[in-house]
Coordinates of C-alpha atoms in Angstrom, one line a residue:
X1 CA 22.7 -12.9 5.8
X2 CA 21.3 -11.9 9.2
X3 CA 19.2 -14.7 11.1
X4 CA 15.7 -14.7 10.9
X5 CA 15.3 -14.3 14.6
X6 CA 16.9 -11.1 14.5
X7 CA 15.0 -9.8 11.5
X8 CA 11.7 -11.0 13.0
X9 CA 12.4 -9.6 16.1
X10 CA 13.5 -6.2 15.2
X11 CA 11.8 -2.8 13.9
X12 CA 11.7 -2.1 10.1
X13 CA 14.8 0.0 9.3
X14 CA 17.1 0.8 6.3
X15 CA 17.7 -3.2 6.2
X16 CA 14.4 -4.9 6.2
X17 CA 10.6 -4.5 6.0
X18 CA 7.7 -6.7 6.3
X19 CA 4.9 -7.4 3.7
X20 CA 1.9 -9.6 4.8
X21 CA 1.4 -10.8 1.5
X22 CA 3.2 -10.8 -2.1
X23 CA 2.5 -8.2 -4.8
X24 CA -0.8 -8.9 -6.9
X25 CA -0.6 -8.0 -10.4
X26 CA -2.4 -4.8 -10.1
X27 CA 0.4 -3.8 -7.4
X28 CA 3.7 -4.6 -9.4
X29 CA 4.7 -0.9 -9.4
X30 CA 5.0 -1.1 -5.5
X31 CA 7.3 -4.0 -5.8
X32 CA 9.4 -2.0 -8.2
X33 CA 9.4 1.0 -5.8
X34 CA 10.2 -1.3 -2.6
X35 CA 13.0 -3.3 -4.2
X36 CA 14.6 0.0 -5.9
X37 CA 14.4 1.7 -2.4
X38 CA 16.3 -1.0 -0.8
X39 CA 18.9 -1.1 -3.5
X40 CA 19.2 2.8 -3.1
X41 CA 20.3 2.8 0.3
X42 CA 23.6 4.5 1.5
X43 CA 25.0 1.6 3.4
X44 CA 26.9 -1.1 2.4
X45 CA 25.0 -4.2 3.3
X46 CA 22.3 -6.5 2.0
X47 CA 18.7 -5.8 2.8
X48 CA 15.7 -7.7 3.2
X49 CA 11.8 -7.8 2.2
X50 CA 10.1 -10.6 4.5
X51 CA 6.7 -11.4 3.2
X52 CA 4.2 -13.0 5.1
X53 CA 4.7 -10.9 8.2
X54 CA 2.6 -8.5 9.5
X55 CA 3.9 -4.8 10.7
X56 CA 3.4 -6.2 14.4
X57 CA 5.8 -9.2 13.7
X58 CA 3.0 -11.7 13.6
X59 CA 3.8 -14.4 10.9
X60 CA 1.0 -15.0 8.8
X61 CA 2.5 -17.2 6.1
X62 CA 2.5 -17.2 2.2
X63 CA 1.8 -20.8 1.6
X64 CA -1.3 -20.2 -0.1
X65 CA -0.5 -17.0 -1.6
X66 CA -1.2 -17.0 -5.4
X67 CA 1.2 -14.4 -6.2
X68 CA 4.3 -15.7 -5.1
X69 CA 7.5 -15.6 -7.1
X70 CA 10.7 -17.4 -6.8
X71 CA 14.3 -15.7 -7.6
X72 CA 14.0 -16.7 -11.2
X73 CA 10.7 -15.3 -11.8
X74 CA 11.5 -11.9 -9.8
X75 CA 14.8 -11.9 -11.5
X76 CA 13.0 -12.1 -15.2
X77 CA 10.6 -9.2 -14.0
X78 CA 13.3 -6.9 -13.0
X79 CA 15.1 -7.8 -16.3
X80 CA 12.3 -6.7 -18.4
X81 CA 12.2 -3.3 -16.8
X82 CA 14.1 -0.4 -19.0
X83 CA 16.5 0.0 -16.1
X84 CA 19.2 2.7 -16.8
X85 CA 22.5 1.4 -17.8
X86 CA 21.3 -2.1 -17.3
X87 CA 22.0 -2.2 -13.4
X88 CA 19.3 -4.9 -12.8
X89 CA 19.5 -5.4 -9.0
X90 CA 20.4 -9.0 -7.9
X91 CA 17.7 -10.5 -6.0
X92 CA 17.3 -14.0 -4.1
X93 CA 14.1 -15.5 -3.0
X94 CA 14.3 -17.9 0.0
X95 CA 11.0 -19.7 1.7
X96 CA 12.0 -20.4 5.0
X97 CA 9.5 -22.2 7.4
X98 CA 8.5 -20.4 10.6
X99 CA 5.9 -21.1 13.3
X100 CA 4.3 -23.5 11.3
X101 CA 4.2 -21.2 8.2
X102 CA 6.1 -20.5 5.1
X103 CA 7.8 -17.1 4.7
X104 CA 9.4 -15.5 1.9
X105 CA 12.6 -13.6 2.4
X106 CA 13.8 -11.5 -1.0
X107 CA 17.1 -10.7 -0.1
X108 CA 18.6 -7.5 -2.3
X109 CA 22.0 -7.7 -2.9
X110 CA 24.1 -4.6 -1.9
X111 CA 25.7 -2.7 -5.0
X112 CA 27.7 0.3 -5.6
X113 CA 25.8 0.7 -9.1
X114 CA 23.3 3.1 -7.7
X115 CA 21.3 5.1 -8.0
X116 CA 19.2 2.5 -9.7
X117 CA 16.2 4.0 -11.6
X118 CA 14.4 3.8 -15.0
X119 CA 15.6 5.3 -18.2
X120 CA 12.0 5.2 -19.7
X121 CA 8.7 5.6 -18.3
X122 CA 7.0 2.4 -17.4
X123 CA 3.3 2.0 -17.4
X124 CA 2.2 -1.4 -15.7
X125 CA -1.2 -3.0 -16.0
X126 CA -3.8 -1.8 -13.9
X127 CA -1.2 0.4 -11.7
X128 CA -2.6 4.0 -10.6
X129 CA 0.2 5.6 -11.9
X130 CA 3.5 5.1 -13.9
X131 CA 6.9 4.9 -13.0
X132 CA 8.7 7.9 -14.6
X133 CA 12.3 7.9 -16.2
X134 CA 14.9 9.3 -14.0
X135 CA 12.4 9.0 -10.9
X136 CA 14.7 7.6 -7.7
X137 CA 13.4 5.7 -5.0
X138 CA 15.5 5.4 -1.8
X139 CA 14.9 4.2 1.7
X140 CA 15.7 6.2 4.6
X141 CA 15.3 4.7 8.4
X142 CA 11.8 2.8 7.7
X143 CA 10.4 5.0 5.1
X144 CA 10.6 4.5 1.3
X145 CA 10.3 7.5 -1.2
X146 CA 6.5 7.6 -2.1
X147 CA 5.6 6.2 -5.6
X148 CA 4.3 10.0 -6.7
X149 CA 7.9 11.4 -5.7
X150 CA 11.5 11.2 -6.2
X151 CA 14.2 11.1 -3.4
X152 CA 15.5 14.4 -2.3
X153 CA 18.8 15.7 -3.2
X154 CA 20.2 15.0 -0.1
X155 CA 19.4 11.1 -0.5
X156 CA 20.6 11.0 -4.2
X157 CA 23.9 13.0 -3.3
X158 CA 24.7 10.2 -1.0
X159 CA 23.9 7.4 -3.4
X160 CA 26.4 9.0 -5.8
X161 CA 29.0 9.0 -2.8
X162 CA 28.3 5.3 -2.4
X163 CA 28.8 4.7 -6.3
X164 CA 32.2 6.4 -6.4
X165 CA 33.3 5.5 -2.9
X166 CA 33.6 8.6 -1.4
X167 CA 31.9 7.4 1.8
X168 CA 34.3 4.9 2.4
X169 CA 38.1 4.4 4.1
X170 CA 40.7 5.1 1.7
X171 CA 41.6 1.8 1.9
X172 CA 37.9 0.6 0.6
X173 CA 38.4 3.3 -1.9
X174 CA 41.4 1.8 -3.2
X175 CA 39.3 -1.5 -3.7
X176 CA 36.9 0.1 -5.8
X177 CA 39.5 2.1 -8.0
X178 CA 41.3 -1.6 -8.4
X179 CA 38.1 -2.9 -10.0
X180 CA 38.3 -0.1 -12.9
X181 CA 40.6 -2.4 -14.7
X182 CA 40.9 -0.5 -18.0
X183 CA 41.9 2.4 -16.2
X184 CA 45.2 1.1 -14.7
X185 CA 48.4 1.4 -16.6
X186 CA 51.8 -0.4 -16.1
X187 CA 54.7 1.9 -16.3
X188 CA 58.3 1.6 -16.5
X189 CA 60.4 5.0 -15.5
X190 CA 63.1 5.4 -12.5
X191 CA 60.6 3.6 -11.2
X192 CA 58.1 0.6 -12.0
X193 CA 54.6 0.3 -11.0
X194 CA 50.9 0.7 -11.7
X195 CA 49.0 4.0 -12.1
X196 CA 45.3 5.1 -12.1
X197 CA 44.9 7.2 -14.9
X198 CA 41.6 8.6 -13.5
X199 CA 43.1 9.6 -10.4
X200 CA 47.1 9.4 -10.4
X201 CA 46.8 10.0 -6.6
X202 CA 46.4 6.4 -6.6
X203 CA 49.7 4.7 -7.7
X204 CA 51.5 1.5 -6.9
X205 CA 55.2 0.8 -7.0
X206 CA 57.2 -2.1 -7.0
X207 CA 60.2 -2.7 -4.6
X208 CA 63.1 -5.0 -3.9
X209 CA 62.0 -7.5 -1.1
X210 CA 64.2 -6.9 1.7
X211 CA 63.9 -10.6 2.4
X212 CA 64.3 -12.4 -1.2
X213 CA 67.2 -14.3 0.0
X214 CA 65.9 -16.0 2.8
X215 CA 62.6 -17.1 1.0
X216 CA 61.8 -20.2 -0.9
X217 CA 62.4 -19.9 -4.6
X218 CA 59.5 -22.2 -5.3
X219 CA 55.8 -22.9 -3.8
X220 CA 53.3 -25.2 -4.5
X221 CA 51.2 -22.8 -6.9
X222 CA 54.2 -22.4 -9.2
X223 CA 54.6 -26.2 -9.8
X224 CA 52.1 -25.8 -12.9
X225 CA 54.3 -23.7 -14.8
X226 CA 56.8 -24.2 -17.4
X227 CA 59.5 -23.0 -14.9
X228 CA 58.8 -23.0 -11.5
X229 CA 61.6 -21.0 -9.9
X230 CA 59.9 -17.6 -8.6
X231 CA 61.3 -14.3 -7.8
X232 CA 60.1 -12.2 -4.9
X233 CA 59.3 -8.4 -4.9
X234 CA 57.1 -5.8 -2.6
X235 CA 54.0 -3.8 -4.1
X236 CA 53.4 -0.7 -2.3
X237 CA 50.2 0.9 -2.5
X238 CA 50.1 4.9 -2.6
X239 CA 47.7 7.4 -2.1
X240 CA 49.3 10.6 -2.7
X241 CA 52.5 10.2 -0.4
X242 CA 50.7 8.2 2.0
X243 CA 51.5 4.2 2.0
X244 CA 47.9 2.5 2.3
X245 CA 49.1 -1.1 2.4
X246 CA 52.1 -3.3 1.2
X247 CA 52.1 -7.2 -0.3
X248 CA 54.4 -9.4 -1.6
X249 CA 54.1 -10.5 -5.2
X250 CA 56.3 -13.1 -7.1
X251 CA 57.2 -13.5 -10.7
X252 CA 56.5 -16.7 -12.2
X253 CA 57.4 -18.9 -15.3
X254 CA 60.7 -17.7 -16.0
X255 CA 59.7 -14.1 -14.7
X256 CA 57.1 -14.0 -17.6
X257 CA 54.2 -13.0 -15.3
X258 CA 53.6 -11.8 -11.9
X259 CA 50.8 -12.6 -9.0
X260 CA 50.0 -11.5 -5.6
X261 CA 51.3 -14.1 -2.8
X262 CA 48.4 -16.0 -1.9
X263 CA 47.5 -16.9 1.8
X264 CA 48.8 -20.0 3.5
X265 CA 46.3 -21.9 5.9
X266 CA 45.8 -25.5 7.1
X267 CA 42.9 -27.6 7.5
X268 CA 44.0 -29.4 10.5
X269 CA 47.1 -29.3 12.6
X270 CA 49.3 -32.6 12.3
X271 CA 52.6 -32.3 14.1
X272 CA 54.6 -34.1 11.4
X273 CA 52.7 -33.4 8.2
X274 CA 50.3 -30.3 8.3
X275 CA 47.6 -30.2 5.7
X276 CA 48.3 -26.7 4.2
X277 CA 47.0 -25.2 1.1
X278 CA 46.9 -21.7 -0.5
X279 CA 44.2 -19.2 -0.9
X280 CA 42.5 -15.9 -1.5
X281 CA 39.2 -14.5 -0.4
X282 CA 37.4 -13.3 -3.6
X283 CA 36.0 -10.1 -1.9
X284 CA 39.3 -8.8 -0.5
X285 CA 41.5 -6.0 -1.3
X286 CA 44.4 -8.6 -2.3
X287 CA 42.2 -10.4 -4.8
X288 CA 41.1 -7.0 -6.4
X289 CA 44.7 -6.6 -7.0
X290 CA 45.2 -9.9 -8.4
X291 CA 42.3 -9.7 -11.0
X292 CA 43.8 -6.5 -12.0
X293 CA 47.1 -8.2 -12.8
X294 CA 45.6 -11.1 -14.3
X295 CA 43.6 -8.9 -16.6
X296 CA 45.9 -5.8 -17.6
X297 CA 46.1 -5.6 -21.4
X298 CA 49.4 -4.7 -22.9
X299 CA 51.2 -5.6 -19.8
X300 CA 54.4 -7.4 -19.1
X301 CA 53.3 -8.9 -16.1
X302 CA 49.7 -10.4 -17.2
X303 CA 49.4 -14.3 -17.8
X304 CA 48.3 -15.7 -20.8
X305 CA 45.7 -18.3 -20.6
X306 CA 47.7 -21.3 -19.9
X307 CA 49.5 -19.6 -17.3
X308 CA 46.6 -18.3 -15.4
X309 CA 44.9 -21.9 -15.7
X310 CA 47.7 -23.8 -13.9
X311 CA 48.1 -21.0 -11.7
X312 CA 44.7 -21.4 -10.2
X313 CA 44.4 -25.2 -10.1
X314 CA 46.6 -24.9 -7.1
X315 CA 45.2 -21.8 -5.3
X316 CA 41.6 -22.0 -3.8
X317 CA 39.2 -19.1 -3.9
X318 CA 36.8 -18.6 -1.2
X319 CA 33.9 -16.2 -2.0
X320 CA 34.3 -14.6 1.4
X321 CA 35.3 -15.4 5.1
X322 CA 32.1 -17.2 5.8
X323 CA 32.4 -19.7 3.2
X324 CA 36.3 -20.3 3.8
X325 CA 35.4 -20.7 7.9
X326 CA 32.1 -23.0 6.9
X327 CA 34.2 -25.2 4.4
X328 CA 37.2 -25.7 6.9
X329 CA 34.6 -26.5 9.5
X330 CA 33.3 -29.5 7.0
X331 CA 36.7 -30.2 5.7
X332 CA 38.4 -30.7 9.2
X333 CA 35.8 -33.6 10.1
X334 CA 37.1 -35.3 6.7
X335 CA 41.0 -34.8 7.5
X336 CA 42.1 -38.4 7.9
X337 CA 40.1 -39.1 4.4
X338 CA 41.9 -36.1 2.9
X339 CA 45.3 -36.9 4.2
X340 CA 45.1 -40.2 2.7
X341 CA 43.8 -38.7 -0.8
X342 CA 46.4 -35.9 -0.9
X343 CA 49.6 -37.9 0.3
X344 CA 51.8 -37.8 -2.8
X345 CA 52.7 -40.6 -5.1
X346 CA 56.5 -41.2 -6.1
X347 CA 55.5 -40.5 -9.4
X348 CA 54.2 -37.0 -8.5
X349 CA 57.5 -36.2 -6.5
X350 CA 59.6 -37.5 -9.3
X351 CA 58.0 -35.2 -11.4
X352 CA 58.2 -32.3 -9.5
X353 CA 62.2 -33.0 -9.0
X354 CA 62.2 -33.2 -12.5
X355 CA 60.6 -29.8 -13.0
X356 CA 62.6 -28.1 -10.4
X357 CA 65.9 -29.8 -11.9
X358 CA 65.9 -26.9 -14.5
X359 CA 66.3 -24.1 -12.3
X360 CA 67.7 -25.6 -8.9
X361 CA 70.7 -27.8 -8.1
X362 CA 70.5 -31.1 -5.9
X363 CA 72.0 -29.3 -2.9
X364 CA 69.3 -26.7 -3.0
X365 CA 66.8 -27.0 0.2
X366 CA 64.1 -26.9 -2.7
X367 CA 65.3 -30.1 -4.1
X368 CA 65.4 -32.2 -0.6
X369 CA 62.9 -34.9 -0.4
X370 CA 61.0 -33.5 2.3
X371 CA 60.1 -30.2 0.4
X372 CA 59.2 -32.0 -2.6
X373 CA 56.6 -34.1 -0.5
X374 CA 55.5 -31.1 1.0
X375 CA 54.9 -28.8 -2.0
X376 CA 53.4 -31.9 -3.9
X377 CA 51.1 -32.5 -0.8
X378 CA 50.0 -28.8 -0.5
X379 CA 49.2 -28.7 -4.3
X380 CA 47.0 -31.9 -4.1
X381 CA 45.2 -30.3 -0.7
X382 CA 44.4 -27.3 -2.8
X383 CA 43.1 -29.2 -5.6
X384 CA 41.0 -31.0 -3.4
X385 CA 39.1 -28.1 -1.8
X386 CA 39.0 -26.4 -5.0
X387 CA 36.9 -29.8 -6.3
X388 CA 35.2 -30.1 -3.0
X389 CA 34.0 -26.2 -3.0
X390 CA 32.7 -26.8 -6.9
X391 CA 30.7 -30.0 -5.6
X392 CA 29.4 -28.6 -2.6
X393 CA 28.8 -24.9 -3.4
X394 CA 25.1 -24.7 -2.4
X395 CA 25.4 -26.2 1.2
X396 CA 28.5 -24.3 2.0
X397 CA 27.9 -20.9 0.4
X398 CA 24.3 -20.5 2.1
X399 CA 24.9 -21.8 5.4

């Protein structure tokens, strides 16, 4: 979220607008128009309706405004509307104290489900005119489409390009295509890979990993599977004949399923015993790939429920980079406590050794005491962070 100071000192634009007061019962059509206009923007950022501030940026407050709505009431109102394809905008109402007043900030979350419009006429009580089916409100610069009109063809065209990702660089378009899980198909011909049936220009191939022999054959996130040994490969993302990106993947549980290799990070630096953990960022291209692999039906690379559950007991999922940064800042202040809590017991190490003994002999590096301790501690740290995020999600996400 942008800072309140930057919003209050900036002229109205495609990202924010000021309102002196909340919308009265007879003015709910304007509320719909204003929210839909901010949803129907061609950029890819959240927008803000700031209530309790006039056009000259003077803070007037809403503390005595009888028409105020909280997040739940505003969401319920939007759900009551006949919105086409059920693409109800996501909104968050947050009261903030500024200059001895309370202002309400309505965050209208960005979405690619645009344009948003009604599929039936809506006659609101005491409204001067109805909102018609198919009527599209949009925002350009600091101006919304009038309630008696509909957005120009030019603006609507930009919205459809946004919906299908045609306004984005090819890497970001790839991310959108990956979310269309049902239209990806696993294939085995002379090559092995994944094809996007809607547009075969998007295709991914599995290739041998040149460094496979030099890599560890087990990592901490594999310890929850029945068989811990891993096999490494490379996934190459192609658009036509162009390589867009490459990622490492591993086959787990006796090659019964495939997962993208997570990222490695640390809470704090300890020269003799770093507190490392494995993680994904939920809004990243990598995790879009991971969700595809987890969800593909009739595919030999998809895990079952048990395998999936055990995998993500040892991999942290941050909502975004901001949450990760804030979370690590808080966790670093607790590093000594975390180290104490996550130091593996001898029972954990013995259990790990027993699991690995099915695939490794005593001379393999993966079976050394130091390696076993490291993997067990890393798994414990990941589990500690997962629990911490669950218990502190509100304070971390919204800071």
